[in-house]
Every structure is written in C-alpha cells, then in structure tokens.
Tab-separated table of C-alpha atoms in Angstrom:
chain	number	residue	atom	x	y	z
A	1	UNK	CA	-28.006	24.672	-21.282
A	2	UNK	CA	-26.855	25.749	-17.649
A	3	UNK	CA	-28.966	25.889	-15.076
A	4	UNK	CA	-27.202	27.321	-12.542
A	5	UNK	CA	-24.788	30.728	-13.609
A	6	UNK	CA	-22.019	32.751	-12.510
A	7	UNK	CA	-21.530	34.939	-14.766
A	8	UNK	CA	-18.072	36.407	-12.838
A	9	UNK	CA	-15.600	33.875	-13.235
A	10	UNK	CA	-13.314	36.206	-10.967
A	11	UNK	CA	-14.031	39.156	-8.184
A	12	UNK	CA	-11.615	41.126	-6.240
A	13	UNK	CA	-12.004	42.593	-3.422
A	14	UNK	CA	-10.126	44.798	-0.630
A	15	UNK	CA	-10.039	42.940	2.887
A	16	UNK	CA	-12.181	44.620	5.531
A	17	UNK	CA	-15.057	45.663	2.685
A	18	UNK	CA	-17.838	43.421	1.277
A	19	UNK	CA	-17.803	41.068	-0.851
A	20	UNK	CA	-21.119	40.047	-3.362
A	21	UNK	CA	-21.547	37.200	-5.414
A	22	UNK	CA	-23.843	36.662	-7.683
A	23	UNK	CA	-25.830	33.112	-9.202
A	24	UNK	CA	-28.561	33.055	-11.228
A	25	UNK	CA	-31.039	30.076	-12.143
A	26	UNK	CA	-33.652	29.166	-14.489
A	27	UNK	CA	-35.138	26.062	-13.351
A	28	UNK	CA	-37.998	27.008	-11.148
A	29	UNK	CA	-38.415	23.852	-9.746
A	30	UNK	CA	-35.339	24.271	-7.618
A	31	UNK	CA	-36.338	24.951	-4.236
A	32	UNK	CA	-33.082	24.373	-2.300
A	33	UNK	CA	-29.890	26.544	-3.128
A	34	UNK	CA	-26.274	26.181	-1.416
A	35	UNK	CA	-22.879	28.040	-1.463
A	36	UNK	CA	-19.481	26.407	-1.264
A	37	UNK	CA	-16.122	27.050	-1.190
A	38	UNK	CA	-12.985	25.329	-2.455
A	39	UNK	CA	-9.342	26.025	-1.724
A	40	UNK	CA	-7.086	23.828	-4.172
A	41	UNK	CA	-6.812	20.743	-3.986
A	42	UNK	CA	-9.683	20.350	-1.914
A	43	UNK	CA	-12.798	19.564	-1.985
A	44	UNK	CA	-16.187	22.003	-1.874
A	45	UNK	CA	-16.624	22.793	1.945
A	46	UNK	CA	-20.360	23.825	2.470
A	47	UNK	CA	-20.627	27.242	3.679
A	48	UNK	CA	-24.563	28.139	3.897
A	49	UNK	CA	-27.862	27.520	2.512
A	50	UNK	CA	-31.124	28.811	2.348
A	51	UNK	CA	-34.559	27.101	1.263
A	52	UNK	CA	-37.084	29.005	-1.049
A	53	UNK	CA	-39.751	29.687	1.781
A	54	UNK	CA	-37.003	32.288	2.941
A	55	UNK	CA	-35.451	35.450	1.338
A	56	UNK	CA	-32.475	35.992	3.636
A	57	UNK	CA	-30.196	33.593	5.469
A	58	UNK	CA	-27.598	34.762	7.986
A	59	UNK	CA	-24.496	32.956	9.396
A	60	UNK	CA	-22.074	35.065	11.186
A	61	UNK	CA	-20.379	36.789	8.216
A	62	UNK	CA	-21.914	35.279	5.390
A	63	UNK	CA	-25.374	36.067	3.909
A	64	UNK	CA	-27.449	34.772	1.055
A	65	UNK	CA	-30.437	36.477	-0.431
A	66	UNK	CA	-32.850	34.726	-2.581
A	67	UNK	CA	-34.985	36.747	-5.185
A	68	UNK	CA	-37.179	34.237	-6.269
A	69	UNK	CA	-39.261	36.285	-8.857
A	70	UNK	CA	-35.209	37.162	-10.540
A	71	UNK	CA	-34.220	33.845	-10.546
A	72	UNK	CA	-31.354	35.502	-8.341
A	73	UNK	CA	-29.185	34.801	-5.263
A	74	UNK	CA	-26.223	36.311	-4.224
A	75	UNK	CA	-23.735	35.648	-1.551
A	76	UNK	CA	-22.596	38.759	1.093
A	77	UNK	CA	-19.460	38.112	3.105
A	78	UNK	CA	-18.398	40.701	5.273
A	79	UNK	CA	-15.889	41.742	6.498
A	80	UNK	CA	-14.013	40.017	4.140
A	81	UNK	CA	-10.887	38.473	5.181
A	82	UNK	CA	-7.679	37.000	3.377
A	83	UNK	CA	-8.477	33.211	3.847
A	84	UNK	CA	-12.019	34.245	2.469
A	85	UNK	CA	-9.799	33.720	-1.160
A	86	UNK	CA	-11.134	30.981	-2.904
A	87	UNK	CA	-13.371	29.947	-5.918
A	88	UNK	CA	-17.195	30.066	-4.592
A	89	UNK	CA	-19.895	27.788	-5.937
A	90	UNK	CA	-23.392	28.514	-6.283
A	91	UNK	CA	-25.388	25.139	-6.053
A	92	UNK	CA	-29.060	24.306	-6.637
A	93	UNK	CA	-31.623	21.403	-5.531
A	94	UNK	CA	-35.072	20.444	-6.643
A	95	UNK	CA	-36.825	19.165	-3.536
A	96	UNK	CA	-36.968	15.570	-2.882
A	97	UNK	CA	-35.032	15.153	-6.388
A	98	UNK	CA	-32.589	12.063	-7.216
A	99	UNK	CA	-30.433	14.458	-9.647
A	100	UNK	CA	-27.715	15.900	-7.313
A	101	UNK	CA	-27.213	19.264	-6.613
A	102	UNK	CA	-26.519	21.330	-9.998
A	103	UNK	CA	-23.764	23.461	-9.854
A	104	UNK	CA	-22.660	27.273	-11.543
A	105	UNK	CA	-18.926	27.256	-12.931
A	106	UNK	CA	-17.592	29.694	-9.701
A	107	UNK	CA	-16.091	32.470	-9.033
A	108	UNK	CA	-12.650	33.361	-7.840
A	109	UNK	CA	-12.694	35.513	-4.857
A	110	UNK	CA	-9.679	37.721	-4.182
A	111	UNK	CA	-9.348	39.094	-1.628
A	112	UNK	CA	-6.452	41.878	-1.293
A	113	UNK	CA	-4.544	43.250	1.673
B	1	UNK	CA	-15.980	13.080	13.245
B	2	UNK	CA	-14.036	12.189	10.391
B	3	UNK	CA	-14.713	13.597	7.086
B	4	UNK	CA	-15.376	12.136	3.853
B	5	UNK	CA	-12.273	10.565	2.266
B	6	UNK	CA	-11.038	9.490	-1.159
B	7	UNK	CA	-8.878	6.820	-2.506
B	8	UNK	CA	-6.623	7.575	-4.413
B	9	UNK	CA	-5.789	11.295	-4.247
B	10	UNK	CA	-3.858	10.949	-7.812
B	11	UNK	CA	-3.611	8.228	-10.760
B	12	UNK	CA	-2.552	8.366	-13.649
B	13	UNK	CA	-3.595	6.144	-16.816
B	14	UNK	CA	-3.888	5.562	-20.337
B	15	UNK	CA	-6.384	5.210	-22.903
B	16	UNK	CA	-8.408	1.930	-22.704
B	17	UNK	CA	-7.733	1.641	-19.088
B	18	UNK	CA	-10.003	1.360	-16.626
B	19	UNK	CA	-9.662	2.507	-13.396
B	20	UNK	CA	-11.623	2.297	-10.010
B	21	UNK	CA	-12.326	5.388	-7.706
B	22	UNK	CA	-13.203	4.613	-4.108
B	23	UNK	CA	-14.841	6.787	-1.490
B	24	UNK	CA	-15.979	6.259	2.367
B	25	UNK	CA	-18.575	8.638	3.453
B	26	UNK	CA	-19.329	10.375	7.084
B	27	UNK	CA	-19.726	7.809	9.691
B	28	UNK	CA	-23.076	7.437	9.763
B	29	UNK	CA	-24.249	9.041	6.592
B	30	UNK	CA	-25.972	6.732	4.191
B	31	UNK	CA	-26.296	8.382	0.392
B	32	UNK	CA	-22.620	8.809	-1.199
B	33	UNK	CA	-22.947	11.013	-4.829
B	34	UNK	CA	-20.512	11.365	-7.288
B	35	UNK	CA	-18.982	13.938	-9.171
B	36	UNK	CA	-16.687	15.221	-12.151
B	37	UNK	CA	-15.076	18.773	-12.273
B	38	UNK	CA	-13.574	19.842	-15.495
B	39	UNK	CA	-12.826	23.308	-16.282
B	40	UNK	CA	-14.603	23.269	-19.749
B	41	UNK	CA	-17.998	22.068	-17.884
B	42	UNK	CA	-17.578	22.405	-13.966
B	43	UNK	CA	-19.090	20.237	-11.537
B	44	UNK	CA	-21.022	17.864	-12.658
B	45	UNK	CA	-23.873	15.114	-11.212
B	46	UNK	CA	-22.591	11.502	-11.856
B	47	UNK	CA	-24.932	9.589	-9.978
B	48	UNK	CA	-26.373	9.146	-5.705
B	49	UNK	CA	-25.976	5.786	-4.169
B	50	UNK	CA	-28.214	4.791	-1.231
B	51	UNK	CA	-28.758	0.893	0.567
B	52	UNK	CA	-26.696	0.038	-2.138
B	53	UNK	CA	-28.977	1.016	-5.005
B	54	UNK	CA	-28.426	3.804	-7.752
B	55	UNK	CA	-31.176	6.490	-7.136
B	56	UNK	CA	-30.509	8.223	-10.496
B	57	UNK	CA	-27.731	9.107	-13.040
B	58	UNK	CA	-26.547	12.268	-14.405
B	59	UNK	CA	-25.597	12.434	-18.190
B	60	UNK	CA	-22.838	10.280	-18.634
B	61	UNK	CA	-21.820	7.470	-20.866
B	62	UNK	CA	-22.582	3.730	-19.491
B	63	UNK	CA	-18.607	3.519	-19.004
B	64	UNK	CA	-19.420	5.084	-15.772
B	65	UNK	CA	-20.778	2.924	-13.386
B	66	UNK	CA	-20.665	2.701	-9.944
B	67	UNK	CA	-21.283	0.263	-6.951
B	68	UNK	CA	-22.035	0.739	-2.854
B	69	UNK	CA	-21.703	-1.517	-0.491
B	70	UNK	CA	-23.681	-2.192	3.310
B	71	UNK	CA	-21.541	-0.318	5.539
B	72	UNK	CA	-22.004	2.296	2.481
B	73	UNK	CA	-18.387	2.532	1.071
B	74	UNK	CA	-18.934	3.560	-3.026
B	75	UNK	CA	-16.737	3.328	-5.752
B	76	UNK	CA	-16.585	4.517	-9.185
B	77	UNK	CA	-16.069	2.909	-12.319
B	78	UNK	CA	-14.982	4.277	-15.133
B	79	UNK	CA	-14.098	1.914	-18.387
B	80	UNK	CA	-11.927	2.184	-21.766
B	81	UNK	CA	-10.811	5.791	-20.328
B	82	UNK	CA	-10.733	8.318	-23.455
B	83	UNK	CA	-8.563	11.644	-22.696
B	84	UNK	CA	-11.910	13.496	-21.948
B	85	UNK	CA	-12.271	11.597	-18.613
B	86	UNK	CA	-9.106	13.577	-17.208
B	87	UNK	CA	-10.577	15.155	-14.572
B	88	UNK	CA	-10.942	15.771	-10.969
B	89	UNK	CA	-13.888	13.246	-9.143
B	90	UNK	CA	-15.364	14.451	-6.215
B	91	UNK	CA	-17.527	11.977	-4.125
B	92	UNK	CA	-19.882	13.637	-1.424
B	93	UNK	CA	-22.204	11.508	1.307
B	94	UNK	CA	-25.242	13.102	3.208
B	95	UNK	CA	-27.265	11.090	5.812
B	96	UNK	CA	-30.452	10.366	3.533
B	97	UNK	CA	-30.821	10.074	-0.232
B	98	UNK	CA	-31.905	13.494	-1.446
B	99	UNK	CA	-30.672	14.904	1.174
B	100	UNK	CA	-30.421	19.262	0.208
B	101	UNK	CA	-26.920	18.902	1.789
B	102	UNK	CA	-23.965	17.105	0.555
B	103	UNK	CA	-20.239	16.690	2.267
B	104	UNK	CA	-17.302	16.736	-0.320
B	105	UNK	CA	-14.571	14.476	-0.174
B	106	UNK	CA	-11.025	15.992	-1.351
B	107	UNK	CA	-11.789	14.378	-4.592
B	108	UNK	CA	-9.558	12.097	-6.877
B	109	UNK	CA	-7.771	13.727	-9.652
B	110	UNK	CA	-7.363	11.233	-12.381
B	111	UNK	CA	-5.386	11.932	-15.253
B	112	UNK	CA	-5.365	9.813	-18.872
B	113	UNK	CA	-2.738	10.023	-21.327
C-alpha cells in the first residue's frame, strides 16, 4: 500500500504562471516531508522541506504547505521557469526513524514557453 | 564541496550474476542509504549505513546486502541478479543516521539480461 501519493503523474504548465503539486500521505507518524527534483540521468536534488510543527515553508520561489488534518502537501513554484521541467518527488520521514525517506511515484512538470 | 558520487554510472549483466555497486558520500557526512527506482514501483528504501553498521532494511530479498567502511565509503550487493533487479540505484549520505535530509548520488543504472 503507498504511503506517500501523487496522484498526477504529469502537469503542464505555461512559464511565468504557477505551478501546484500535489502529495498526499497516510501514515501519520511522518513528521518530516521533502520535495525533490530530478532531471535525467541524475539523481534527486533536494529542493525544500518543511517539518510538521509548521504549515508553510518559503524558499525564494518555491513553497510547500502542509495540511496536516488532509494528510496533504503541495508544492507552489512561481514564477515558473523552463529549467523548472522535471519529474518532482514528494518524500516523507518519521522522526528519528531508521526506514529512509518514503517516496510518491512523481510528477512530470512541463513547463511551456 | 564535492557531491555524492557513484561507481559505476552503467553495467550491464546477466542472470545469476552478481554485481557490486559502490558509492562515496559528502566529505564529512557519515550515514550513506540506498536506493532502487523502477518505474513499476518508484523509489524505494534499501537500507542506511552508519559507523559501519546497518541501521535498518527496507523490503528486499537477502540477495541485497550491503557493506560500509571507516572513512564511510558503502557498497551494494546484489546476488544471482533475476531480470527484476534492472533498475536504476541511487545511494544518498546525510551527516547523521536518521538524518530528515538525504543527498542523492547520480545513481547507477544497472541493467540484467
């Protein structure tokens, strides 16, 4: 059973407008949740985070809310911007855990001139 | 500050093979975890090595093992390869064991025919 969900396996999205993507969880012991990207052939690059005490973190033009009663995050990026293409990763952590960081299946951003 | 790095970036094998993944981690960063992307199942949690001991395993077959040494170099082993191994393995350190954030190495994409 997955944890972690994206349920878009594929967005597009003009450049210059917002993009939103979504991850949803149902383990309520994970307390720790992290977006990444990956390019091909790459590995994930860590892009932000944000802990459960908080419902908003901010990092120039990415945002992640946390709805902790939904079981929801999302992922704002905005503007967005052609090298923002890329499949995104929503990741989650139980605190302190030995299990790794459990992972949704992504999303493939487009983003179009 | 270099990044995390992977050896080999590609390899190719057959069934019954075994093969050996190896991965240094940040300079400096102690914990090295492992994982496998497939497209059927995504990323996945192999297991988190730190002083050279296995913290805990994801759910995967004893073929997979693993190993990590004192200046906290890991590798990966994975024994009589069946087609279903085919995949790419991403290795990721952090400073601490449990640590909420992880680094990603470029990965190894291992193929078995």
């Amino acid at each position: 059973d997955q944890q972690v969900k994206q349920n878009s396996p594929s967005l597009s999205v003009q450049e210059g407008r917002i993009s939103i993507l979504n991850c949803d969880y149902t383990n309520s012991m994970f307390d720790y949740f992290l977006w990444y990207k990956k390019y091909p052939a790459e590995g994930p690059t860590f892009l932000i985070s944000i802990s459960s005490i908080k419902d908003k973190n901010e990092d120039g033009r990415f945002t992640v809310f946390l709805n902790k009663s939904a079981k929801h995050l999302s992922l704002h990026i905005v503007p967005s911007q052609p090298g923002d293409s890329a499949v995104y990763f929503c990741a989650a952590k139980e605190g302190g855990g030995a299990d790794g960081l459990t992972f949704g299946k992504g999303t493939h951003l487009i983003i179009q001139p | 500050k270099a990044g995390v790095t992977q050896t080999p970036r590609y390899l190719i094998k057959t069934r019954g093979q075994q093969v050996t993944l190896s991965c240094s981690p940040i300079s400096g960063h102690r914990s090295v975890s492992w994982y496998q992307q497939t497209p059927g199942q995504g990323l996945q949690f192999l297991f988190e090595y730190f002083s050279e001991t296995q913290r805990n395993k994801g759910n995967f077959p004893g073929r997979f093992s693993g190993r990590q040494f004192s200046n906290s170099r890991s590798e990966m082993n994975v024994s009589t390869l069946e087609l279903g191994d085919s995949a790419l393995y991403l290795c990721a350190s952090s400073l601490l064991a449990g640590d909420n954030e992880q680094f990603f190495g470029p990965g190894t994409r291992l193929t078995v025919l």
